[in-house]
Coordinates of N, CA and C and ligand atoms in Angstrom, one line a residue:
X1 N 0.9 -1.2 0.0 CA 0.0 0.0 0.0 C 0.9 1.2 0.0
X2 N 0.6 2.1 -0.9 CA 1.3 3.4 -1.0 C 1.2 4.5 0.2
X3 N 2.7 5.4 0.8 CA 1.7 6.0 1.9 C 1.1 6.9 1.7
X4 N 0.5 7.5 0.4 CA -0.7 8.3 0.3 C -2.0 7.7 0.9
X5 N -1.8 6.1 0.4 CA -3.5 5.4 0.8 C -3.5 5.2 2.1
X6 N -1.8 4.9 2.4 CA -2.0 4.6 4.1 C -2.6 6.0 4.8
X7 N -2.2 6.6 4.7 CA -2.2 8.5 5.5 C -4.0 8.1 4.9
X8 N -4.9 8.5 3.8 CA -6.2 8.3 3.2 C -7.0 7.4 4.5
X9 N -6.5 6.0 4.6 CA -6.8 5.3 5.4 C -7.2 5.6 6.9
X10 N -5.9 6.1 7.5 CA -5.6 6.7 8.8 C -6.8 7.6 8.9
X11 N -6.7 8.9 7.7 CA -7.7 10.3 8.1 C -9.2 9.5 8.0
X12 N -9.5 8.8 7.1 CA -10.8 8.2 6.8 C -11.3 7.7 8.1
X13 N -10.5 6.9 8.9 CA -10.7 6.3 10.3 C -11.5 7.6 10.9
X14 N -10.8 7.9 11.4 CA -10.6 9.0 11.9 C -12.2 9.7 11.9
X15 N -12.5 10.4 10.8 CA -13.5 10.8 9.8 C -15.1 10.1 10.6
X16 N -14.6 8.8 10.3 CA -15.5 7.9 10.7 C -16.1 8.2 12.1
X17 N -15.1 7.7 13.3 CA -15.2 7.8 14.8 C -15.4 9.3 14.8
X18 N -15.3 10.0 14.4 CA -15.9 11.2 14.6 C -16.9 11.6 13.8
X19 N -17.6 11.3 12.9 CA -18.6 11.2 12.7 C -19.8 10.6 13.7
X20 N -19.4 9.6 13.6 CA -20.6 8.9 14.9 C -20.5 9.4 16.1
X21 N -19.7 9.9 16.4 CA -20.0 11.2 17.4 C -20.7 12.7 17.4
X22 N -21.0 12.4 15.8 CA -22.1 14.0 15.7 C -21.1 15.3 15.9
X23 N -19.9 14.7 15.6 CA -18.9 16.2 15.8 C -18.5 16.5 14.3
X24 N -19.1 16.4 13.6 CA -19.5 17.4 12.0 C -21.1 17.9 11.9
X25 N -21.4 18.4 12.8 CA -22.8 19.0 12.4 C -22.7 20.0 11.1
X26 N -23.8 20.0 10.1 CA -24.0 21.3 9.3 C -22.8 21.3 8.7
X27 N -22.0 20.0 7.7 CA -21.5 20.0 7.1 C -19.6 20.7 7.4
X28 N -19.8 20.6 9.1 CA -18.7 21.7 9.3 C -17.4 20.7 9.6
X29 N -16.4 21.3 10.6 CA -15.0 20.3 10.4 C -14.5 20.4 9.2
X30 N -13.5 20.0 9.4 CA -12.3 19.3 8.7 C -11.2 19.5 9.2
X31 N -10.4 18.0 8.5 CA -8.7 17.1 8.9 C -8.1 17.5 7.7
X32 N -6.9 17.0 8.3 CA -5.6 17.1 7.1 C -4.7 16.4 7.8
X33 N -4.0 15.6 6.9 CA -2.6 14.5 7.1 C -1.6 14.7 6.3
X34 N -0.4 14.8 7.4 CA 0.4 14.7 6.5 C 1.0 13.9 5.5
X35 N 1.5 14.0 4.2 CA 2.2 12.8 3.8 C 3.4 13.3 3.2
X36 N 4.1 14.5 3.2 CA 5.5 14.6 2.5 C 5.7 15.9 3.4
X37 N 7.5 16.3 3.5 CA 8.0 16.8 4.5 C 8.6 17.9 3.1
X38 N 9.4 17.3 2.2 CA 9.9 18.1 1.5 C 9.5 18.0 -0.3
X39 N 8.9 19.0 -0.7 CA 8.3 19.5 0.1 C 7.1 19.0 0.5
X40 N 6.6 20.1 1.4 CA 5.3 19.9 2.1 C 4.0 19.7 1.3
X41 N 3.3 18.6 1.4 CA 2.1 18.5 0.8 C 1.2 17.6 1.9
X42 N -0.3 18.0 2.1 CA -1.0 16.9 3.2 C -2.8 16.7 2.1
X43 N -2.9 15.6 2.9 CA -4.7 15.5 2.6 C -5.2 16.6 3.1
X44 N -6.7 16.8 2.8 CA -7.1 17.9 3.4 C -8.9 17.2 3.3
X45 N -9.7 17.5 3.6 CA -11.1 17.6 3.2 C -12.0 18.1 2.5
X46 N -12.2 17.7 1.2 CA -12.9 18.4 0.6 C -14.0 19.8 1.3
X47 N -13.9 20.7 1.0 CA -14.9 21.7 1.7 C -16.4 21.6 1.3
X48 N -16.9 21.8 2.1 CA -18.7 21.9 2.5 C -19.1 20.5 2.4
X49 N -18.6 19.1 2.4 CA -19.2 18.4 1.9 C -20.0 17.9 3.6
X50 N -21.1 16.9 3.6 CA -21.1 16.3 4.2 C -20.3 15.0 4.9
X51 N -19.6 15.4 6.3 CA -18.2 14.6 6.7 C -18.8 13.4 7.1
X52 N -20.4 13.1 7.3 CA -20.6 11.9 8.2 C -20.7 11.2 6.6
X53 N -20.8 11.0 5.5 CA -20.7 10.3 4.5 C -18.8 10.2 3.7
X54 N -18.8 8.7 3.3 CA -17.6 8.1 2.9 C -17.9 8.2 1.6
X55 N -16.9 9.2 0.6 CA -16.7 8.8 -0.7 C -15.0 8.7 -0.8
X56 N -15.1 8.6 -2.3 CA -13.7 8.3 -2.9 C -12.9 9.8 -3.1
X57 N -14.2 10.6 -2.7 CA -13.5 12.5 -3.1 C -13.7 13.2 -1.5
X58 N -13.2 12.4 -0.4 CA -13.9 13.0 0.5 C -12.2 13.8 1.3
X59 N -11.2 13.4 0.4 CA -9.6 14.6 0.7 C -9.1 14.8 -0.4
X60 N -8.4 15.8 -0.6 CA -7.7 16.0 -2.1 C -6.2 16.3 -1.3
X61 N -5.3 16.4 -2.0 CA -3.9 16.6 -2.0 C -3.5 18.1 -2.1
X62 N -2.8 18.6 -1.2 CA -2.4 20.4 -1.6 C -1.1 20.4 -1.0
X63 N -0.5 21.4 -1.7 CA 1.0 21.9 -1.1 C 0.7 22.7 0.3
X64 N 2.1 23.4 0.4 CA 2.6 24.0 1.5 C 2.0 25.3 2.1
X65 N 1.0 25.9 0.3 CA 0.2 27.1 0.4 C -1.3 26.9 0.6
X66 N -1.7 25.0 0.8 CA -3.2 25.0 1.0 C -3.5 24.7 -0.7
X67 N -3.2 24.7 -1.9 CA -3.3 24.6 -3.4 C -3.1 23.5 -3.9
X68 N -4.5 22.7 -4.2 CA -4.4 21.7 -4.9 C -3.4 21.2 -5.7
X69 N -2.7 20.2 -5.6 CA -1.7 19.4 -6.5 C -2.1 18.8 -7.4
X70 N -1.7 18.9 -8.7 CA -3.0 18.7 -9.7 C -4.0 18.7 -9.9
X71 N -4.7 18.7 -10.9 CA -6.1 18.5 -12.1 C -7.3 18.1 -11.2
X72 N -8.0 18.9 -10.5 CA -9.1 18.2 -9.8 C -10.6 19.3 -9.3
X73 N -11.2 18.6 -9.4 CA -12.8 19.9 -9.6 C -12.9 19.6 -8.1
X74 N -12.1 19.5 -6.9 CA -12.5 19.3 -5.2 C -11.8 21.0 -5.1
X75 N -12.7 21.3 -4.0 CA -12.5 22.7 -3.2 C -11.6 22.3 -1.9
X76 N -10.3 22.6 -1.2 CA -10.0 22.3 -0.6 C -10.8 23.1 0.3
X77 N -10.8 22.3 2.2 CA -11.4 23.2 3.2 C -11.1 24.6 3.4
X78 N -12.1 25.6 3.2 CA -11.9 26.4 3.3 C -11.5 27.0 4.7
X79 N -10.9 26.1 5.7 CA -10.0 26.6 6.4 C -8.6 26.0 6.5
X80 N -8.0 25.6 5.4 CA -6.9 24.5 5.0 C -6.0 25.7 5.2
X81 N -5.6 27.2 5.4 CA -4.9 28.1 5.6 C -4.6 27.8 7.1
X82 N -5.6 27.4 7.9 CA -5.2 26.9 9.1 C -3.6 25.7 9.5
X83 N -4.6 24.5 8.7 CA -3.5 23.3 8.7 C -2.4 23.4 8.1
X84 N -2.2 24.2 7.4 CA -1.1 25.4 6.5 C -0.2 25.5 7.7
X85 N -0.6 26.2 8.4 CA 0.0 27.4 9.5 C 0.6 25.9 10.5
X86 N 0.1 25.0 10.9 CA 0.4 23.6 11.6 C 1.9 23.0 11.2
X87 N 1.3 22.3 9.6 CA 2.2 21.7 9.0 C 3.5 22.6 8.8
X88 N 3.9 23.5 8.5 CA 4.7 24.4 8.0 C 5.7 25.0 8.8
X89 N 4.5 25.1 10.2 CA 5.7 25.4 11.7 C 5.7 24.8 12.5
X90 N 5.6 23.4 12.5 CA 5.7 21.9 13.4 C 6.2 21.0 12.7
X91 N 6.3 20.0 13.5 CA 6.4 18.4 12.9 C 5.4 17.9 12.9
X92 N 4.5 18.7 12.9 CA 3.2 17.9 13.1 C 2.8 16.8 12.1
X93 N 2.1 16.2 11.9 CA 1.8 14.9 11.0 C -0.1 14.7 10.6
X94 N -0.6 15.4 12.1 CA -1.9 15.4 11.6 C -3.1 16.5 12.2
X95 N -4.2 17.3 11.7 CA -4.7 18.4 12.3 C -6.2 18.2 12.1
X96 N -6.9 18.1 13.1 CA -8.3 18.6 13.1 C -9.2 19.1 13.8
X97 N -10.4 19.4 13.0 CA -11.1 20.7 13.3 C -12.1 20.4 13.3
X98 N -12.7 20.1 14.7 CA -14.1 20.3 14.9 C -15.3 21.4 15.4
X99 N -16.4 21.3 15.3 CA -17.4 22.3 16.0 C -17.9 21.2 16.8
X100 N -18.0 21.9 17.9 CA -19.2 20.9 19.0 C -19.7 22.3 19.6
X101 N -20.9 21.7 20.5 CA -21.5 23.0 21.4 C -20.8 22.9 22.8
X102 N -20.5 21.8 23.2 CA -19.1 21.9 24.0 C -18.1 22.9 24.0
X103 N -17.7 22.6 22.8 CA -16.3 23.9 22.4 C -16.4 25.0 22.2
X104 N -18.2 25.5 21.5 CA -18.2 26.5 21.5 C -18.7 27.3 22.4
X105 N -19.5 26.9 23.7 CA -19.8 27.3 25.1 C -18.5 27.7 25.4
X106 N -17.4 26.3 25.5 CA -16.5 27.1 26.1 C -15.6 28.4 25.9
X107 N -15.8 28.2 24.1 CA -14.7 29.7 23.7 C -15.3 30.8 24.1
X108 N -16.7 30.9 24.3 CA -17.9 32.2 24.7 C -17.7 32.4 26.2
X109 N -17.8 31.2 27.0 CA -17.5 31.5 28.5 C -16.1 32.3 28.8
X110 N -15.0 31.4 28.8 CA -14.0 31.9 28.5 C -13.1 33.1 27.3
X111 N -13.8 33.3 26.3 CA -13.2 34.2 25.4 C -12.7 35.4 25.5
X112 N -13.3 36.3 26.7 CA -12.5 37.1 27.0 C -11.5 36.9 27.5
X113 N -11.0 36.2 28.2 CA -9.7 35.7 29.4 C -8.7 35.3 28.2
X114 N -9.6 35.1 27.2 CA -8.2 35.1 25.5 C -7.9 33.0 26.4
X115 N -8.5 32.4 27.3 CA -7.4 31.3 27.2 C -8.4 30.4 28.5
X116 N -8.0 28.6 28.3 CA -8.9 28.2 29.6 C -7.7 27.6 30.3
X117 N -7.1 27.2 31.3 CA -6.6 26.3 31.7 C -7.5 25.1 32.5
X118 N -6.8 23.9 32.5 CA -7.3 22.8 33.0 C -6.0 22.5 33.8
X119 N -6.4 22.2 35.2 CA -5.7 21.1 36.0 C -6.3 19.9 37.0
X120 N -5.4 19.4 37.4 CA -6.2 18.5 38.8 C -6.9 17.0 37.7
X121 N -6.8 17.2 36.4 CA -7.6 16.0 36.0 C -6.8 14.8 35.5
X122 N -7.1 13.6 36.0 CA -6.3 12.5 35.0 C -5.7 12.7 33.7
X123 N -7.1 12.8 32.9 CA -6.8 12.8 31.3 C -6.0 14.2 30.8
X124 N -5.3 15.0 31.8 CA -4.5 15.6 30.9 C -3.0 15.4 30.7
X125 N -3.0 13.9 31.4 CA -1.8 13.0 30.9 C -2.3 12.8 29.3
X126 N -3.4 12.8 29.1 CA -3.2 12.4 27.2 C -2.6 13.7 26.4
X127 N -1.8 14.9 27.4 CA -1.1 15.5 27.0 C 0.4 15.5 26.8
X128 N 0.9 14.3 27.4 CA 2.1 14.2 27.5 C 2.6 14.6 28.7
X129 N 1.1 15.0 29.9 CA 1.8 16.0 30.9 C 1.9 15.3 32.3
X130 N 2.7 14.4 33.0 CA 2.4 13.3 34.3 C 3.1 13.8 35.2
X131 N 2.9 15.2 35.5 CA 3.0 15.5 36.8 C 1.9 15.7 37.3
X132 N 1.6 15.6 38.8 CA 0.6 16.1 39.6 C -0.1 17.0 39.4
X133 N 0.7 18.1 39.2 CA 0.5 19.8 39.7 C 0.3 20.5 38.0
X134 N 0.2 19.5 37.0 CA 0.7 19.8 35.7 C -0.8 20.4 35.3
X135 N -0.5 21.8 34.4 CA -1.5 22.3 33.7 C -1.5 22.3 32.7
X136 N -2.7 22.7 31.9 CA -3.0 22.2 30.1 C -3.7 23.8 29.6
X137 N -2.9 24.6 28.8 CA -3.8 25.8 28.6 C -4.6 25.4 27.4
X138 N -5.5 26.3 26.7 CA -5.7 25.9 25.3 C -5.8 27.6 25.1
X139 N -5.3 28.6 24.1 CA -5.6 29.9 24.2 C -6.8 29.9 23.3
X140 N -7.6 31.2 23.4 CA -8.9 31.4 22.2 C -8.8 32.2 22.2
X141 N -9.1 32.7 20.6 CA -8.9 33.3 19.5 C -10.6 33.9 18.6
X142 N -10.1 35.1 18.6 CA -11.5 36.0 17.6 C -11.8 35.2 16.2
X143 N -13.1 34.9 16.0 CA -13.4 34.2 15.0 C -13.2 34.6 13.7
X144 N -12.0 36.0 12.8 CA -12.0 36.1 12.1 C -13.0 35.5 11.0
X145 N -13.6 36.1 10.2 CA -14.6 35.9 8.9 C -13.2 35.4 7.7
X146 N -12.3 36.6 7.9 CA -11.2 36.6 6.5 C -9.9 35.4 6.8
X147 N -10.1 34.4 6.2 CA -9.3 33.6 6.8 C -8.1 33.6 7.0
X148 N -7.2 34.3 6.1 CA -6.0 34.2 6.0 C -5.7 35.6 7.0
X149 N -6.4 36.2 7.9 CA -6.5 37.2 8.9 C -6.6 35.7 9.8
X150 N -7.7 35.2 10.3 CA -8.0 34.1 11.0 C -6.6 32.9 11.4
X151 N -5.7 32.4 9.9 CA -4.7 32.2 9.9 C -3.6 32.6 10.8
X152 N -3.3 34.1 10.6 CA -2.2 34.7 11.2 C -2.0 34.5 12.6
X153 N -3.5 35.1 13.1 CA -3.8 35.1 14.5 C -3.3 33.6 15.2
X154 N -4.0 32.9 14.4 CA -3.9 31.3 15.1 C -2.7 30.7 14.8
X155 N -1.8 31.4 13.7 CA -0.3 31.0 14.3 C 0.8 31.8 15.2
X156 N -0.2 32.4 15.8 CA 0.6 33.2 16.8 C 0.6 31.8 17.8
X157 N -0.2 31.3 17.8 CA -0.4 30.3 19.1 C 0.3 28.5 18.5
X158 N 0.1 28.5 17.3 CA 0.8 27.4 16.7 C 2.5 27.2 17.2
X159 N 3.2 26.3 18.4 CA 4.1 26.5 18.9 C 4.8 25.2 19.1
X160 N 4.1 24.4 19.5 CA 4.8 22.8 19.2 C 4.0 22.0 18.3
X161 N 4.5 20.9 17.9 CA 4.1 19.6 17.5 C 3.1 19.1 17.9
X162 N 2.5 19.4 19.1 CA 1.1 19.0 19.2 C 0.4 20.1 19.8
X163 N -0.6 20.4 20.0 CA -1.4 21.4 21.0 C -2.8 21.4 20.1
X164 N -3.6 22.8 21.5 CA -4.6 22.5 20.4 C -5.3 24.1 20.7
X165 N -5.9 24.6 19.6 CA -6.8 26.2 19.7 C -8.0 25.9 19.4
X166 N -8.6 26.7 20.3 CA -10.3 27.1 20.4 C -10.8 28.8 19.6
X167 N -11.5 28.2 18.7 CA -11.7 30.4 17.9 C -13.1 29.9 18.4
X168 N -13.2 31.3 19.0 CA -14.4 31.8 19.7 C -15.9 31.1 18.6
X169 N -16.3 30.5 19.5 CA -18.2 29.8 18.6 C -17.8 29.7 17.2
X170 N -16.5 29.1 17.6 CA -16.5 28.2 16.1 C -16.3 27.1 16.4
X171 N -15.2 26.8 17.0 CA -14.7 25.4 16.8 C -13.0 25.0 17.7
X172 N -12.8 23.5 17.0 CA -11.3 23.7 18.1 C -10.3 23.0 17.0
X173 N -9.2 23.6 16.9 CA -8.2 22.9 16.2 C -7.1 22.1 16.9
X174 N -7.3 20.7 16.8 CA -6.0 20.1 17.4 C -5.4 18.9 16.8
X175 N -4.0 19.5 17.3 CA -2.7 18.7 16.2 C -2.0 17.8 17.3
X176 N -1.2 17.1 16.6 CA 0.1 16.2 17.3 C 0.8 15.5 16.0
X177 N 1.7 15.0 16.7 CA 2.7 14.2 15.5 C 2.2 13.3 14.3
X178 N 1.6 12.5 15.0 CA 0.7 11.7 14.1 C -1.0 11.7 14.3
X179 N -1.6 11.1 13.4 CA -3.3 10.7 14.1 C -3.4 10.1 15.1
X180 N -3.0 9.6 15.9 CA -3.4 9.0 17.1 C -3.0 10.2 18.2
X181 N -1.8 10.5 17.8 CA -1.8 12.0 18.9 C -2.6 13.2 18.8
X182 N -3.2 13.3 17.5 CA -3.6 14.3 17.4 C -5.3 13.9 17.7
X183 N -5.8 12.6 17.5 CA -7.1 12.4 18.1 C -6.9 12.9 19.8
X184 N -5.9 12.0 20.2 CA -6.0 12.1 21.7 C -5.5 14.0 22.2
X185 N -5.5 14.9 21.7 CA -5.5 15.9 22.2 C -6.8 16.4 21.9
X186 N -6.9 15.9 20.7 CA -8.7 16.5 20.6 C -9.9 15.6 21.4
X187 N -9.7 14.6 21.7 CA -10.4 13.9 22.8 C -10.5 14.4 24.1
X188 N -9.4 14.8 24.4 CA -9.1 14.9 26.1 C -9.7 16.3 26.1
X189 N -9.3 16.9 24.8 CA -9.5 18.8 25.2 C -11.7 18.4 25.1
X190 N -12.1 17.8 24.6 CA -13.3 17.7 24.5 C -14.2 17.1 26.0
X191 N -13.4 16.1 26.2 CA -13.8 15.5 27.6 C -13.4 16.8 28.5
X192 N -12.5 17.4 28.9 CA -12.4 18.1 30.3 C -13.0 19.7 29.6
X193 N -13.9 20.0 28.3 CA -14.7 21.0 28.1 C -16.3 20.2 28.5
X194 N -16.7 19.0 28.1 CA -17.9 18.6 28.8 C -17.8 18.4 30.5
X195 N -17.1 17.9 31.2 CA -16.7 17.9 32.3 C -16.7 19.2 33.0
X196 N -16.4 20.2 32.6 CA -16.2 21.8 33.1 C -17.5 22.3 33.4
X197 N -18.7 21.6 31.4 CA -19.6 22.7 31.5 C -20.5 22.0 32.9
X198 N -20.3 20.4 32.8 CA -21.6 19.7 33.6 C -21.0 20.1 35.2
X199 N -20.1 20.3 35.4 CA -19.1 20.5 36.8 C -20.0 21.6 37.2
X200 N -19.7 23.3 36.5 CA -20.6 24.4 36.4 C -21.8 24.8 36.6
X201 N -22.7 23.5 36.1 CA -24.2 23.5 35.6 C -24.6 22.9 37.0
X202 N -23.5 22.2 37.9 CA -24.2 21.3 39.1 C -23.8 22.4 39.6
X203 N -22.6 23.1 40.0 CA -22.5 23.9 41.2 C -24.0 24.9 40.9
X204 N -24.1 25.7 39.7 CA -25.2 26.5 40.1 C -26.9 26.0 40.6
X205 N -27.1 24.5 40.5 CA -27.8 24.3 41.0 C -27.6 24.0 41.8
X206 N -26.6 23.7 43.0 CA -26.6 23.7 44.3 C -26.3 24.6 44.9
X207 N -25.6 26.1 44.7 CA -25.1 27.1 45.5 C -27.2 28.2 45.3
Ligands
LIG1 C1 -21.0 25.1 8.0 S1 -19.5 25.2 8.8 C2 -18.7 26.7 8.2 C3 -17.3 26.4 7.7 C4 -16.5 25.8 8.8 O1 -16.2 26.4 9.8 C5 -16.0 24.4 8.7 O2 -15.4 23.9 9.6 C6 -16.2 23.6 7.4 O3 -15.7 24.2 6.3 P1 -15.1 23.3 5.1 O4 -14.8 24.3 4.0 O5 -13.9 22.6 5.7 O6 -16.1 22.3 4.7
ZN2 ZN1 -14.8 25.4 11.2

């Protein structure tokens, strides 16, 4: 198997388990994988399509600027300037982008503060982080309309090989080296954002 189809394979998974989780509402999301270093070229997700359905056109191929690599009638995701910004100043290997009302509660709660931190919880060892005392920030970011403005911003915060950003009631971007790291950052940041809001929703009915 070529590693185009392998990387195809990997994001498709992926695609899938997140699909049956209802984290592509309204045609939104999108991944990108990497598959060449020099130069840079990754999969990406066709834009606007419906992500909970499997076709044969559901990633196309782009360089280092987000621009299709050859002859093809697919629109790359119109936020592939993002995974741009990823690939290009990391080692990163794989990026995605979901909307949930989870993530976007939190970027609204938090959005002014520009950032959330998380400590005190187990799963933020699925950060790489196994100290005790260890904290997890995620910063958030103005939901820019003009992307490549939206871009800039969110590579201010693009800093290692894995992490992950919240743009205010949109959505959350998170990366790591490969797909398995970069699921598990977007897992964990989703779990300890449901965990927060339901933590929150109990204290005010008991205070
Ligand atoms: C209906 S969602 C609006 C666009 C968006 O935020 C998104 O994640 C999906 O855009 P794409 O071009 O990747 O389909
Ligand atoms: Zn989006």
């Amino acid at each position: 198997m070529s590693l185009m189809a392998k990387r195809w394979e990997e994001l498709a998974d992926i695609k899938r388990v997140l699909a049956r989780r209802d984290w592509f509402p309204g045609t939104s999301g999108n991944l990108a994988i990497k598959i060449d270093d020099e130069p840079i070229s990754f999969l990406v997700t066709a834009s606007g399509k419906d992500k909970t359905k499997e076709t044969n056109e559901d990633f196309l191929l782009v360089d280092s600027k987000g621009q299709p690599v050859g002859e093809t009638h697919l629109k790359p995701s119109a936020e592939t300037l993002l995974h741009v910004e990823i690939f290009n100043k990391t080692n990163a290997g794989c990026s995605l982008h979901v909307h949930t009302v989870d993530n976007n509660v939190i970027s609204e709660l938090y959005g002014d503060k520009g950032s959330i931190t998380f400590k005190g919880q187990e799963i933020i060892k699925a950060y790489g982080l196994w100290d005790e005392d260890a904290e997890f920030t995620i910063p958030i970011i103005y939901n820019h309309a003009h992307i490549p403005t939206l871009a800039a911003d969110f590579a201010k915060f693009v800093k290692a090989d894995a992490g992950a950003i919240l743009i205010r009631n949109h959505g959350i971007t998170a990366w790591g080296r490969d797909a398995l790291e970069a699921k598990k950052y977007l897992e964990a940041s989703e779990f300890l954002f449901s965990y927060h809001l339901k933590l929150l929703s109990f204290k005010h009915v008991m205070v």
